[in-house]
XYZ file of C-alpha atoms in Angstrom:
166
model
C 0.719 6.960 -16.950
C -1.014 10.400 -15.622
C -0.330 11.310 -11.833
C -2.993 12.271 -9.619
C -3.878 15.616 -9.011
C -3.557 16.376 -5.107
C -5.527 19.495 -3.747
C -4.198 21.055 -0.788
C -4.723 19.516 2.575
C -8.291 20.216 4.403
C -9.898 18.889 7.096
C -13.301 16.245 6.296
C -15.750 15.115 9.144
C -14.456 11.842 10.132
C -17.997 10.270 9.436
C -17.971 11.324 5.470
C -14.809 9.440 4.841
C -15.694 5.681 3.333
C -13.560 2.522 4.001
C -13.655 0.173 1.089
C -11.690 -1.837 -1.151
C -8.902 -1.831 0.948
C -5.850 -4.399 0.765
C -5.976 -5.065 4.831
C -7.585 -4.280 7.740
C -6.332 -2.221 10.668
C -4.254 -3.667 13.581
C -5.226 -2.937 17.117
C -1.949 -2.576 18.164
C -1.140 -0.091 15.831
C -4.857 1.811 16.433
C -3.999 1.716 20.262
C -0.554 3.711 19.245
C -2.299 6.532 17.339
C -4.986 6.742 19.776
C -2.061 6.908 22.673
C -0.584 10.091 20.316
C -3.938 11.544 19.749
C -4.614 12.052 23.470
C -0.996 13.269 23.829
C -0.531 15.670 21.139
C -4.124 16.390 20.505
C -4.705 15.880 16.807
C -3.522 13.797 14.130
C -0.059 14.710 12.735
C -0.163 13.077 9.252
C -3.126 13.708 6.709
C -4.896 10.821 5.567
C -5.148 10.337 1.872
C -8.441 9.868 0.086
C -10.100 10.803 -3.330
C -13.226 12.091 -4.377
C -15.836 9.711 -5.511
C -19.745 10.266 -6.642
C -20.913 10.047 -3.120
C -18.089 11.332 -1.148
C -14.260 10.296 -0.230
C -12.972 7.125 -0.184
C -10.022 6.607 1.755
C -7.118 5.445 0.107
C -4.182 5.677 2.829
C -4.542 6.167 6.662
C -6.591 3.549 7.634
C -5.028 3.365 11.058
C -5.421 6.843 12.117
C -8.923 7.058 10.998
C -9.557 4.069 13.400
C -7.944 5.776 15.917
C -9.730 9.332 15.018
C -13.046 7.619 15.632
C -12.036 5.536 18.990
C -11.020 8.747 20.549
C -14.297 10.626 19.151
C -12.663 13.319 16.698
C -15.199 15.000 14.822
C -13.098 16.318 11.811
C -9.615 14.632 10.474
C -7.132 16.337 7.967
C -7.399 14.950 4.584
C -5.168 15.318 1.509
C -8.122 14.857 -1.661
C -7.042 13.711 -4.963
C -9.236 13.126 -8.203
C -7.265 10.035 -9.091
C -8.814 6.302 -11.030
C -9.007 3.586 -9.043
C -5.510 2.094 -10.531
C -3.702 4.867 -8.638
C -5.798 4.756 -5.519
C -4.886 0.975 -5.078
C -1.066 2.142 -6.091
C -1.048 4.806 -3.378
C -2.131 2.319 -0.839
C 0.039 -0.260 -1.932
C 3.609 2.466 -1.921
C 2.027 3.507 1.395
C 2.258 0.727 3.010
C 5.451 -1.171 1.475
C 7.303 2.265 2.411
C 5.778 2.628 5.918
C 5.848 0.124 8.871
C 6.916 -3.096 8.954
C 4.391 -5.603 7.155
C 3.547 -9.420 8.128
C 4.383 -11.399 5.400
C 1.043 -12.038 4.251
C 0.332 -8.550 4.201
C 3.400 -8.209 2.325
C 2.369 -10.852 -0.176
C -0.817 -8.981 -0.657
C 0.370 -5.305 -1.421
C 3.171 -7.002 -3.591
C 0.885 -8.910 -5.757
C -1.125 -5.787 -5.829
C 1.821 -3.745 -7.255
C 2.553 -6.507 -9.652
C -1.325 -6.720 -11.165
C -0.864 -2.482 -11.651
C 2.458 -2.734 -13.462
C 1.549 -5.487 -15.608
C -1.827 -3.279 -16.611
C 0.381 -0.818 -17.176
C 3.115 -2.820 -19.154
C 1.572 -5.754 -20.806
C 4.864 -6.569 -21.866
C 6.331 -7.326 -18.340
C 3.996 -10.374 -18.028
C 4.870 -12.052 -21.252
C 9.094 -11.870 -20.060
C 7.797 -13.011 -16.720
C 6.470 -16.007 -18.052
C 9.348 -16.922 -19.674
C 11.384 -16.268 -16.652
C 9.283 -18.771 -14.131
C 11.648 -22.030 -15.737
C 14.862 -20.219 -15.286
C 13.579 -19.159 -11.640
C 12.876 -22.320 -10.569
C 16.309 -23.566 -11.418
C 17.904 -20.884 -8.862
C 15.389 -21.868 -6.144
C 16.787 -25.730 -6.803
C 20.309 -24.835 -6.581
C 19.244 -22.641 -3.550
C 18.373 -25.275 -1.922
C 21.162 -27.561 -3.060
C 23.769 -24.994 -1.843
C 21.676 -23.902 1.251
C 20.845 -20.542 0.589
C 18.247 -18.880 1.928
C 15.801 -18.119 -1.112
C 14.719 -15.054 0.805
C 18.418 -13.345 -0.061
C 17.142 -13.402 -3.972
C 15.743 -10.317 -5.365
C 14.605 -10.480 -8.585
C 15.205 -7.050 -10.704
C 14.097 -5.734 -14.454
C 18.117 -3.991 -13.857
C 19.432 -7.501 -14.479
C 17.513 -7.909 -17.560
C 14.732 -10.061 -15.525
C 17.104 -12.436 -13.624
C 17.318 -13.556 -10.185
C 20.658 -12.339 -7.897
C 21.451 -12.333 -4.998
């Protein structure tokens, strides 16, 4: 797998950054918090991650910062530009959001589903192995319910040979 090539940090006009193919929408609460920060500090502290596309630049990470910049009327915004593929852009969005602020259960499911699809695309053998383990997972979950354990305390680990572990 080729890693994205990142250029040094630049600024771009806010109006030139396209927002398409996002896995989630902006939270008004998060945007309001960033607006307050911009008004207090006077600028965006963390650059957006964008990728170069034929007709401009497309956002990969930083939707809340971009929305806040528009709301306070910033003309330009700091960015880090990549020439990555669409799959790499999705992976960047997933990784940035899963590692960042707490996500709702629905958002976490969306991001993990996207991550799983990309992983299976890079490693088709994983998809076959997962299907073979589905029956085992159903047995583990049934045991959890019987023993009054919470299934949320289980993780699926490739290090444990594809078994569920507590």
